[in-house]
Tab-separated table of C-alpha atoms in Angstrom:
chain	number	residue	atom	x	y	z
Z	1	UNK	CA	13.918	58.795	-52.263
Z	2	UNK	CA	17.612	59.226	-52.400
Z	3	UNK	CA	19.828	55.971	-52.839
Z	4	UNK	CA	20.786	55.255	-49.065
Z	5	UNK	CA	16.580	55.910	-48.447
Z	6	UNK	CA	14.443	52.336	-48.201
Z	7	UNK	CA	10.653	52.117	-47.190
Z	8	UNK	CA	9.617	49.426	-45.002
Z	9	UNK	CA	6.943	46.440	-46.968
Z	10	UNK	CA	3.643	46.374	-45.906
Z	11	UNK	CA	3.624	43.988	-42.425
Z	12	UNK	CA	1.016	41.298	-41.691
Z	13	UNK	CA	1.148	39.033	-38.561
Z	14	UNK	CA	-0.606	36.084	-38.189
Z	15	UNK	CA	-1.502	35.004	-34.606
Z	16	UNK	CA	-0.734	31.010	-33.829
Z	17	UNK	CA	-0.855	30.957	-30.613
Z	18	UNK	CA	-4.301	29.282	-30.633
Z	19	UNK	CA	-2.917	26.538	-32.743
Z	20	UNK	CA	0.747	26.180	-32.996
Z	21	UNK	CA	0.777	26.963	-29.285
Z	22	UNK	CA	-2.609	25.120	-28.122
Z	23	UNK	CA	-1.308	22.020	-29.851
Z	24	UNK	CA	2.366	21.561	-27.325
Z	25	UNK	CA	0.072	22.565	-24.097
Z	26	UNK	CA	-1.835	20.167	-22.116
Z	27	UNK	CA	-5.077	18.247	-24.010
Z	28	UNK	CA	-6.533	18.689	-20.901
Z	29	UNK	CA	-7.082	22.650	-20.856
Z	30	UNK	CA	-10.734	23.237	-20.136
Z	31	UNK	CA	-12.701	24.637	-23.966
Z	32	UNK	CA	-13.747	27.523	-21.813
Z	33	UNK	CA	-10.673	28.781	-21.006
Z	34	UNK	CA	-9.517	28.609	-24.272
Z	35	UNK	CA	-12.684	30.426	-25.409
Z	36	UNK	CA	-11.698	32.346	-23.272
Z	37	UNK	CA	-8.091	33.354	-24.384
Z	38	UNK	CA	-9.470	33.666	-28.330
Z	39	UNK	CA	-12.220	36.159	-27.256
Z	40	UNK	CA	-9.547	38.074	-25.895
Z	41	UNK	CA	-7.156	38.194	-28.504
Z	42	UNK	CA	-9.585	38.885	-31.280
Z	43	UNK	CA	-10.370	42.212	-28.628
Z	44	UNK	CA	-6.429	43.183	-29.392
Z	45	UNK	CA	-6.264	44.843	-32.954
Z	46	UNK	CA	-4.840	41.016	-34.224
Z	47	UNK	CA	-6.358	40.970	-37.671
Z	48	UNK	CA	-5.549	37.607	-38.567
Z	49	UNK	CA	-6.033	34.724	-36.071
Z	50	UNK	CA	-5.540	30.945	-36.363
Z	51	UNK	CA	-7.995	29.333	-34.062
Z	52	UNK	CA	-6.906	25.961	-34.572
Z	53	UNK	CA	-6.249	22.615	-36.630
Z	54	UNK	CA	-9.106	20.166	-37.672
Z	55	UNK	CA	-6.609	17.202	-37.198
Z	56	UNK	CA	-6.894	13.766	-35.928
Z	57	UNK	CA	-7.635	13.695	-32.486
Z	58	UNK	CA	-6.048	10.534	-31.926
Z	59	UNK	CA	-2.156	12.434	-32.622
Z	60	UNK	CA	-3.109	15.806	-31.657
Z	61	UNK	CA	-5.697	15.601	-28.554
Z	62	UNK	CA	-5.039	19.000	-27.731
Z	63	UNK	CA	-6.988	19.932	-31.022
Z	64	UNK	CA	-10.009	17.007	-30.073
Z	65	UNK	CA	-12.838	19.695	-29.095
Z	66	UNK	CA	-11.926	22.109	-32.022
Z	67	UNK	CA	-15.933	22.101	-33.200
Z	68	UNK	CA	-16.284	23.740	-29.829
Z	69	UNK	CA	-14.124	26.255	-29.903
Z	70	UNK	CA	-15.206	27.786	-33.361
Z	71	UNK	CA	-18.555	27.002	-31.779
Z	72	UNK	CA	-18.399	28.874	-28.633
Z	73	UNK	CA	-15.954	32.338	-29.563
Z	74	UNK	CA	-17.216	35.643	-30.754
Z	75	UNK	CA	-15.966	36.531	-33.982
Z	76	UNK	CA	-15.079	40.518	-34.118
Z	77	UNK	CA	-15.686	42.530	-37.362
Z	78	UNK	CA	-12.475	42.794	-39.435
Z	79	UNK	CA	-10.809	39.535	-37.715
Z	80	UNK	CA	-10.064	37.012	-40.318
Z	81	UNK	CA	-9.868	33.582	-38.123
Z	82	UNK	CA	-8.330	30.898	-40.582
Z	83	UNK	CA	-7.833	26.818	-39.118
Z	84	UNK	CA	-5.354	24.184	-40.406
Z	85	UNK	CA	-6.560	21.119	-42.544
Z	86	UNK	CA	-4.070	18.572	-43.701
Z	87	UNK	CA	-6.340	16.367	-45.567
Z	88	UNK	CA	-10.171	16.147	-46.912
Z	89	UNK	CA	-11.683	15.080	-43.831
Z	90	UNK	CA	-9.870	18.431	-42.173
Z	91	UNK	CA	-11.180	20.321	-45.068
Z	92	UNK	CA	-14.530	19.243	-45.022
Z	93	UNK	CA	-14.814	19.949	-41.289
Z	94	UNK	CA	-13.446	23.354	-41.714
Z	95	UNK	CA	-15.635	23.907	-44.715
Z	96	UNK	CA	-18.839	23.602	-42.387
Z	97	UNK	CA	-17.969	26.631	-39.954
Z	98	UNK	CA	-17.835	29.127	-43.090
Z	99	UNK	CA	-18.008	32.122	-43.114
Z	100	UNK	CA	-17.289	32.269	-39.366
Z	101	UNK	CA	-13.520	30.058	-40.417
Z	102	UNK	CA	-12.274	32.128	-43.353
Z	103	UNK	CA	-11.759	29.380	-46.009
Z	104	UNK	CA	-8.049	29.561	-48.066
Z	105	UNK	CA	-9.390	31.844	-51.437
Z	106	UNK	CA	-9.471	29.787	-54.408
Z	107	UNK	CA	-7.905	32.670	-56.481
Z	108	UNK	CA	-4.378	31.668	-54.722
Z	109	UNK	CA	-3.096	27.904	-55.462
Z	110	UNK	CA	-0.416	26.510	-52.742
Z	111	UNK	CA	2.298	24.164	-53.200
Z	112	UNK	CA	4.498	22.489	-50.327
Z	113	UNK	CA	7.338	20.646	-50.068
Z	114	UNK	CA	9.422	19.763	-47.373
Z	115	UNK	CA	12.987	19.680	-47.457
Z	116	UNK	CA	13.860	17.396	-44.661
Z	117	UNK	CA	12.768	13.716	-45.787
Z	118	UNK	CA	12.769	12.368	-42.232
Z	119	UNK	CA	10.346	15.495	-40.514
Z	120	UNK	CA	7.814	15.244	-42.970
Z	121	UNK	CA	7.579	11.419	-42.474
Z	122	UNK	CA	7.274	11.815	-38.690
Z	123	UNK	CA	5.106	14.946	-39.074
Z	124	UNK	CA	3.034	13.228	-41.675
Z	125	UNK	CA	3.680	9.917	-42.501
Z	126	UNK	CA	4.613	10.834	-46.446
Z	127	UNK	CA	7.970	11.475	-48.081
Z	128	UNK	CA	9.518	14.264	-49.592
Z	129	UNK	CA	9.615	12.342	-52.902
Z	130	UNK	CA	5.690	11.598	-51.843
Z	131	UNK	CA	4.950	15.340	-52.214
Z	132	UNK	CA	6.823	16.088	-55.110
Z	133	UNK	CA	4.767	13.370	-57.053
Z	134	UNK	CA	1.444	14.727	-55.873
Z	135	UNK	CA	2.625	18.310	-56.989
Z	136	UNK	CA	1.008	17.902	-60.509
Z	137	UNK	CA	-2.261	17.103	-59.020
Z	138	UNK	CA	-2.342	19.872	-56.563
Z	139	UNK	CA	-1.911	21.911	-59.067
Z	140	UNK	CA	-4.657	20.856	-61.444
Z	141	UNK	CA	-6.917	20.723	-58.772
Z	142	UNK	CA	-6.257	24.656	-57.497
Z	143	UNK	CA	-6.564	25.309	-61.518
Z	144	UNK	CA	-9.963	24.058	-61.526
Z	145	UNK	CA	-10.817	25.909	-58.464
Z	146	UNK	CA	-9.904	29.714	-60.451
Z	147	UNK	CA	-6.475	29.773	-59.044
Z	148	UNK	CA	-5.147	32.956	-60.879
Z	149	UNK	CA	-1.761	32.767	-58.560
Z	150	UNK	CA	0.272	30.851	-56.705
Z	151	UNK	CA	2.623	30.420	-53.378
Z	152	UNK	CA	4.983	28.596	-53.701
Z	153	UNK	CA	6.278	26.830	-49.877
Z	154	UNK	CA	9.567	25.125	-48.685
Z	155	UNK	CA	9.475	23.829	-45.064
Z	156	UNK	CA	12.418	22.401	-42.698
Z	157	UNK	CA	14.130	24.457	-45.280
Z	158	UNK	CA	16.702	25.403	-43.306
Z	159	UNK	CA	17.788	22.320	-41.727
Z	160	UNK	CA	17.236	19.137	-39.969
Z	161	UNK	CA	18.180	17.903	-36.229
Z	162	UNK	CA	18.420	14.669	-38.053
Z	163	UNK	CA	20.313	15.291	-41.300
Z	164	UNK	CA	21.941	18.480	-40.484
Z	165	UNK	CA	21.908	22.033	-42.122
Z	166	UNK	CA	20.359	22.187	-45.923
Z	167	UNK	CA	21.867	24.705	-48.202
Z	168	UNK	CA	20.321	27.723	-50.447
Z	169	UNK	CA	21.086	25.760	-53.214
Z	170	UNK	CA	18.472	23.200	-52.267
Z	171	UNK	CA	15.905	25.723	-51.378
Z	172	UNK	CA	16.258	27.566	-54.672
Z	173	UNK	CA	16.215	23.681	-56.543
Z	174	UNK	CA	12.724	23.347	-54.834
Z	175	UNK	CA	11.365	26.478	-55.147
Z	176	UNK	CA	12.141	26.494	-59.052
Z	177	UNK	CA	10.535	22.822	-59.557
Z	178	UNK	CA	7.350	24.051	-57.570
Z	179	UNK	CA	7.278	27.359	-60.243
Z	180	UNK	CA	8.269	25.858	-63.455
Z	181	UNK	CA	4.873	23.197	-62.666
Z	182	UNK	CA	2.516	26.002	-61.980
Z	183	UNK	CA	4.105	28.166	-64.628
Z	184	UNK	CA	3.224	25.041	-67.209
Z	185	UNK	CA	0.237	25.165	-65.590
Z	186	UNK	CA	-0.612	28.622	-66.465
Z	187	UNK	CA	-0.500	30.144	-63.119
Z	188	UNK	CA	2.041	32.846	-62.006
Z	189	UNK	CA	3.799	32.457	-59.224
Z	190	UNK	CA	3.776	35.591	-56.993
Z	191	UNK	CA	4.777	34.403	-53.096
Z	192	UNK	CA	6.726	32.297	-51.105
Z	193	UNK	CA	6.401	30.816	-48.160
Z	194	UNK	CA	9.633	29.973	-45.809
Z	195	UNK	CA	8.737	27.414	-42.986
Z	196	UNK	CA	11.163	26.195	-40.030
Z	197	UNK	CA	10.028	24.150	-37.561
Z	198	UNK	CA	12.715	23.031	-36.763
Z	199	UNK	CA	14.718	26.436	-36.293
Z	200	UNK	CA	17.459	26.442	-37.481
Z	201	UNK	CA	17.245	29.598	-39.311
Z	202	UNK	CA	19.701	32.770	-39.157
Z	203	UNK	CA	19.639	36.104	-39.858
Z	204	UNK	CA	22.287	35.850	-42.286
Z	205	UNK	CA	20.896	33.013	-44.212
Z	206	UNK	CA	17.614	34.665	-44.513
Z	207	UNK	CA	18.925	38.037	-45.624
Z	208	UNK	CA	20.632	36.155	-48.433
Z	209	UNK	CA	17.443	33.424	-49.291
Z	210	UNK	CA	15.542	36.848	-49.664
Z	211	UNK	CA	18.305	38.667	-51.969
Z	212	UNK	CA	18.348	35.523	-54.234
Z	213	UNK	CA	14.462	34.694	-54.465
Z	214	UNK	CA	14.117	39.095	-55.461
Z	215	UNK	CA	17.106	38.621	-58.011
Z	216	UNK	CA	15.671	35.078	-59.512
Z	217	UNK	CA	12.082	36.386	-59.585
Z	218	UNK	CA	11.837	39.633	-59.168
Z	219	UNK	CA	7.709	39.277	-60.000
Z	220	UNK	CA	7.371	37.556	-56.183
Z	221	UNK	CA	6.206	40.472	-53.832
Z	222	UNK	CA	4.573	38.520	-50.880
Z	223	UNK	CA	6.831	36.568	-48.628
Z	224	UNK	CA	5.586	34.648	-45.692
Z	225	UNK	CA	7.973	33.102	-42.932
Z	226	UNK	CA	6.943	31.116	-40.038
Z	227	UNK	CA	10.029	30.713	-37.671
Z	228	UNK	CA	10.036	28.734	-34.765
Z	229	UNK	CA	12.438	30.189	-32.493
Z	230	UNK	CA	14.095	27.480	-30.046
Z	231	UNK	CA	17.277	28.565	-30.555
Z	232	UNK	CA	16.385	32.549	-30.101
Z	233	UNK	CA	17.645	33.535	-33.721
Z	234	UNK	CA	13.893	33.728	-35.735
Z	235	UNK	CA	12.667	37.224	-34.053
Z	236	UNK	CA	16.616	38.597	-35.839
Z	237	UNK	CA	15.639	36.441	-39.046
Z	238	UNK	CA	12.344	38.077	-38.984
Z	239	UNK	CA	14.470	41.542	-39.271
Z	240	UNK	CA	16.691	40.550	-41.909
Z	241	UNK	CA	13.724	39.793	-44.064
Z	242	UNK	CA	11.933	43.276	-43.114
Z	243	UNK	CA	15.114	44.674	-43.942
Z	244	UNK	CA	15.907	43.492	-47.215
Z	245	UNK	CA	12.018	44.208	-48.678
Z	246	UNK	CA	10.751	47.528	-49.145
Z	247	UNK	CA	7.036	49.491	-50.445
Z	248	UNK	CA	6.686	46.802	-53.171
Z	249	UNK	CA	6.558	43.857	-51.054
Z	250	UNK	CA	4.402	42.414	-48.328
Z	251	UNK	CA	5.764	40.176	-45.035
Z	252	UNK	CA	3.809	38.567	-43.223
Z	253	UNK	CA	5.272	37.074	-40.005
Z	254	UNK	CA	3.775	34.051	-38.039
Z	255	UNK	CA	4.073	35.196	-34.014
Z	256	UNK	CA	2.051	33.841	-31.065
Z	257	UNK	CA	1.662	35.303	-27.884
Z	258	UNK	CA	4.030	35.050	-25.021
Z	259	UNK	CA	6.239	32.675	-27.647
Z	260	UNK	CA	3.496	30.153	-27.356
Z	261	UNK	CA	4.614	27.494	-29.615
Z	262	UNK	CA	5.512	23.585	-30.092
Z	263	UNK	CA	6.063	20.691	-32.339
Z	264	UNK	CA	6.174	17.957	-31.338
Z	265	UNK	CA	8.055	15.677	-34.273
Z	266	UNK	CA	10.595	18.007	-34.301
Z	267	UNK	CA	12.631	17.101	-31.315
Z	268	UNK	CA	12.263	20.372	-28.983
Z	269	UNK	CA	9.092	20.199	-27.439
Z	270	UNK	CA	7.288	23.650	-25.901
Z	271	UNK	CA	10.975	24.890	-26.222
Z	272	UNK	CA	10.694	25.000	-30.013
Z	273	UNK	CA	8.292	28.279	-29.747
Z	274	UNK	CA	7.609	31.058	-31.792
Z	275	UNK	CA	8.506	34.703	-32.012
Z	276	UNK	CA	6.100	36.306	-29.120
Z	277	UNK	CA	3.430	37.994	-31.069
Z	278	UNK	CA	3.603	40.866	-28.121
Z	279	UNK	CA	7.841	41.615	-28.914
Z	280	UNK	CA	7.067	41.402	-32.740
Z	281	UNK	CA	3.947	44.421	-32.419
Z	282	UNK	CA	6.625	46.496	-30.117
Z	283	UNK	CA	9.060	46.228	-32.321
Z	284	UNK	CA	6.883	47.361	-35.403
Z	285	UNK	CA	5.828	50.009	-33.723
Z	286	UNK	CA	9.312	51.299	-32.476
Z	287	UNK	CA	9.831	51.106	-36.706
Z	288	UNK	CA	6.914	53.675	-36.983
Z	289	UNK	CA	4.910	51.046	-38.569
Z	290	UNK	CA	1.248	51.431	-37.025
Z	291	UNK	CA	-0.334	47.877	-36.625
Z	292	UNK	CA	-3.582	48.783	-35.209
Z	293	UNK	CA	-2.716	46.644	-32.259
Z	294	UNK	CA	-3.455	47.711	-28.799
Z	295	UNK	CA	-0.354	46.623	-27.053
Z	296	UNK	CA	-1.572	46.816	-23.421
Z	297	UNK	CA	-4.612	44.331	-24.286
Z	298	UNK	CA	-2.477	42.218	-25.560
Z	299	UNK	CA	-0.395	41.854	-22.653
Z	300	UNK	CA	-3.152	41.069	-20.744
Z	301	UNK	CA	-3.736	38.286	-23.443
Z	302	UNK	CA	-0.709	37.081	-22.384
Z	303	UNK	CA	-1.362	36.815	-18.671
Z	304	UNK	CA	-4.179	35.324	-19.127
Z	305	UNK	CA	-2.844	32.458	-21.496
Z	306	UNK	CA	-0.178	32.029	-18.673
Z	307	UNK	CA	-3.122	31.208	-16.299
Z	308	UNK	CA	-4.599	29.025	-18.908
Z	309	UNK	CA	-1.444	26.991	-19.564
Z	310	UNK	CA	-0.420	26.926	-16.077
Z	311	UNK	CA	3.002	28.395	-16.575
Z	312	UNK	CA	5.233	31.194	-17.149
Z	313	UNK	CA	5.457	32.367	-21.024
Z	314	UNK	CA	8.823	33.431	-22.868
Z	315	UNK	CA	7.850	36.985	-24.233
Z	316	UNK	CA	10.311	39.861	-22.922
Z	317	UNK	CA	7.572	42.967	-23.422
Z	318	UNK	CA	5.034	41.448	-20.755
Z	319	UNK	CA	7.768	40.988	-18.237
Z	320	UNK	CA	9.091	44.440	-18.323
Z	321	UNK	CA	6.677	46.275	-20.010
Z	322	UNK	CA	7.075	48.427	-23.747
Z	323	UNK	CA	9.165	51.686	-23.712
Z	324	UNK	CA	7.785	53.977	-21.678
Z	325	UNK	CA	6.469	56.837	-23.012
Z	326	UNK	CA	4.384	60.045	-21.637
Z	327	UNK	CA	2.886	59.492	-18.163
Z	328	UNK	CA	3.997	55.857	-18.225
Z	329	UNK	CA	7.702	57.144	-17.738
Z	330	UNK	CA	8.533	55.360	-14.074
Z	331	UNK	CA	8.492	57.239	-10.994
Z	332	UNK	CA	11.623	58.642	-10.095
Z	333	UNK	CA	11.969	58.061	-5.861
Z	334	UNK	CA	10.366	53.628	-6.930
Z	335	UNK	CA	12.242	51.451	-4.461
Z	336	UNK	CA	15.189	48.879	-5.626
Z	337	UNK	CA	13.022	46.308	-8.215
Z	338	UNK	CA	14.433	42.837	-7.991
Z	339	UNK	CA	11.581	40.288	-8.836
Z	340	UNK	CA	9.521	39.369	-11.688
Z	341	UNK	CA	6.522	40.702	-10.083
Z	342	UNK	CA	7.726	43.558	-8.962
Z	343	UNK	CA	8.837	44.744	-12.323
Z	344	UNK	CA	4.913	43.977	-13.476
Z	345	UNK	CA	4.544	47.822	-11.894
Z	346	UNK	CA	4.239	49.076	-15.640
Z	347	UNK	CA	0.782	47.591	-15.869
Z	348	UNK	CA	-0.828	46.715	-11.954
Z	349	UNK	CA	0.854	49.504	-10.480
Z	350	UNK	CA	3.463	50.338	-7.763
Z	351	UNK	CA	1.307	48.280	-4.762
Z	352	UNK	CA	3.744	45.232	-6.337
Z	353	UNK	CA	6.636	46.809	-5.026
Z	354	UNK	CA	5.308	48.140	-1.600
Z	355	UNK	CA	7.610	47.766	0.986
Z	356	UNK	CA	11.404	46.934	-1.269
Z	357	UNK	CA	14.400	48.404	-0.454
Z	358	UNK	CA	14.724	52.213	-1.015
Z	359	UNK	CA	17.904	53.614	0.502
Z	360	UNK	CA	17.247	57.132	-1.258
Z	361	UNK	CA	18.317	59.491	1.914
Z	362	UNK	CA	16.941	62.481	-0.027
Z	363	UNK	CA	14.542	63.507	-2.922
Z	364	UNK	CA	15.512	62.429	-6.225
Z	365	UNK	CA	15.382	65.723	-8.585
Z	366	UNK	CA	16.339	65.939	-11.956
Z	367	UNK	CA	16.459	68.936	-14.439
Z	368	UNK	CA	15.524	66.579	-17.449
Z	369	UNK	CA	12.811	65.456	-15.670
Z	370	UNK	CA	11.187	68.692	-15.041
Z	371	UNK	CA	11.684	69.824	-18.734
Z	372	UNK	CA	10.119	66.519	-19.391
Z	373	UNK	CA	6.890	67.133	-17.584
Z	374	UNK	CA	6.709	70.755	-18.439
Z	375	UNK	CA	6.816	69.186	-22.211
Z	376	UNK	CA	4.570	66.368	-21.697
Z	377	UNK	CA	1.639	69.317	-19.715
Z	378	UNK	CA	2.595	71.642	-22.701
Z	379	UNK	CA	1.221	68.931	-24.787
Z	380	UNK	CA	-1.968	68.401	-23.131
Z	381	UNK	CA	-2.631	71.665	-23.132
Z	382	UNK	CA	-2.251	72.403	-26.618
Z	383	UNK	CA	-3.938	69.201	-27.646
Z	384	UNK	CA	-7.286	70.281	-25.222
Z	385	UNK	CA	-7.089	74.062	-26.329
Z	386	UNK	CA	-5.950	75.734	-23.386
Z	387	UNK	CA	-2.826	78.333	-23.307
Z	388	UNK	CA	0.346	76.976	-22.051
């Protein structure tokens, strides 16, 4: 590998639509439909899936028939479905749907602290201060649990709609206090985990976050962000951190289909989404980077959580459709397309844009386009045996 030569880290998504997107829709979405929508994404290729939080109904309603849900799905071979806890109770309810819920491995302790004091009190109902002082006991708990690692987390890191933008400085101040306790504690500290619910991150504040956690602890190889995306810059700060890790290193990126995604202490509502799960897989794969994701199922995942939900999604690769390649290429003599549905053509066909506009007088031809078929039946040829 010469100098100007980088390798891509190994890629992991996790799916959230089920939960960070479930929890911002209407509590009144029927359990079958959303049986429904986690049968069909676990049919996609998705290898890790949140199905949900065991949280108190009485905040989150939307998460008041979770039992059911883990209940009534199919779980697929080689699916890991995981479920948010935020205190015993959640635990303990979690616990009891094991091994279908993949419980958080006891080899890998996790700290948290948020950096924006007045979030985590609306989020939930502790201080900043509050989980800095419980850090010790975390910690001694996860050590008598085998933890033989740790992640390390800071969330709201990037800034507040209430106290305004929070420097690297702070992040780094955090991140160090969380690793010099576990390192006391024995445990090496070997990820980090960058949250932002409130999104305010950008690409160039991530690309240099990344640069300075590699140069401060160059032993950290797994790096997780979770990016809400309200202001349309996390899918870019998503790229700057796949851009400044390479073979050594893993990411793993939080997406949720159709940009699914809400908090709702944060400010923004449904509008504070997530990266759409469907862009992020398109874009991996324009990178050469199989995922093992079949693209045009989970398209249809996304139509049907549009049904589900009851309205239009903000993904861009379910409007128009991925790059097309091979026999998808569009036909060359299509009428004018104008509408939203009529652009759906990629996957239900060209009956959606019977009857538009076509002023073409005269046969489209093109040279490229013959060279192009005459390639693509070349191809199939050679790959069923016959001579050209």
């Amino acid at each position: 590998m010469t100098a100007t030569q980088r390798s891509h880290p190994r890629v992991e998504i996790v799916e959230e639509g089920m939960r960070e997107g479930m929890q911002i829709e209407s509590a009144h979405i029927p359990v079958e439909d959303k049986i429904r929508l986690l049968d069909a994404l676990s049919a996609t290729g998705l290898k890790t899936i949140v199905v949900g939080s065991f949280v108190s109904p009485k905040w989150v309603p939307q998460m008041a028939e979770i039992e059911k849900i883990v209940e009534g799905f199919t779980p697929v071979e080689g699916v890991r479905y995981t479920a948010l806890a935020l205190n015993q109770k959640g635990v303990e309810r979690r616990a009891s749907f094991a091994p279908k819920i993949t419980p958080p491995d006891p080899r890998i302790g996790q700290s948290k602290i948020h950096l924006d004091d007045v979030f985590v009190q609306r989020n939930t109902a502790r201080s900043m201060q509050d989980e800095i002082d419980a850090l010790d006991g975390v910690i001694a708990r996860a050590v008598e649990r085998g933890a033989k690692e740790a992640q390390v987390s800071v969330n709201a890191c990037w800034g507040s709609n209430w106290t305004g933008e929070i420097g690297e400085d702070r992040r780094m101040e955090i991140l160090q206090l969380q690793i010099d306790k576990w390192t006391a504690a024995g445990v090496p500290v070997t990820r980090v985990h960058l949250g932002d619910p409130m999104s305010w991150n950008t690409p160039a504040a991530m690309r240099s976050q990344i640069r300075r956690i590699l140069d401060t602890w160059p032993e950290i190889w797994h790096f997780q962000v979770h990016l809400h995306n309200a202001r349309g810059m996390a899918p870019l700060s998503a790229y700057a951190a796949f851009c400044e890790l390479d073979e050594r290193h893993t990411l793993v990126v939080d997406t949720a289909i159709g940009g699914l995604g809400g908090c709702p202490y944060c400010g923004n509502g449904r509008l504070t989404r997530m990266i759409p799960t469907e862009d992020f897989v398109h874009f991996l794969e324009s990178e050469g980077i199989d995922t093992g994701v079949d693209l045009a199922a989970l398209i249809e995942a996304v139509v049907l959580a549009e049904e589900i939900v009851g309205h239009e999604l903000w993904g861009h690769v379910s409007k128009a459709g991925p790059r097309p390649y091979g026999s998808d290429v569009y036909a060359m003599d299509m009428p004018f397309i104008e509408t939203f549905e009529q652009a759906q053509h990629f996957r239900l066909g060209p009956q959606v844009y019977e009857g538009a506009l076509s002023p073409w007088k005269t046969e489209i031809r093109s040279a490229a386009r013959d060279d192009f078929e005459r390639t693509l039946l070349t191809g199939a040829s050679s790959r069923t045996g016959d001579s050209a």
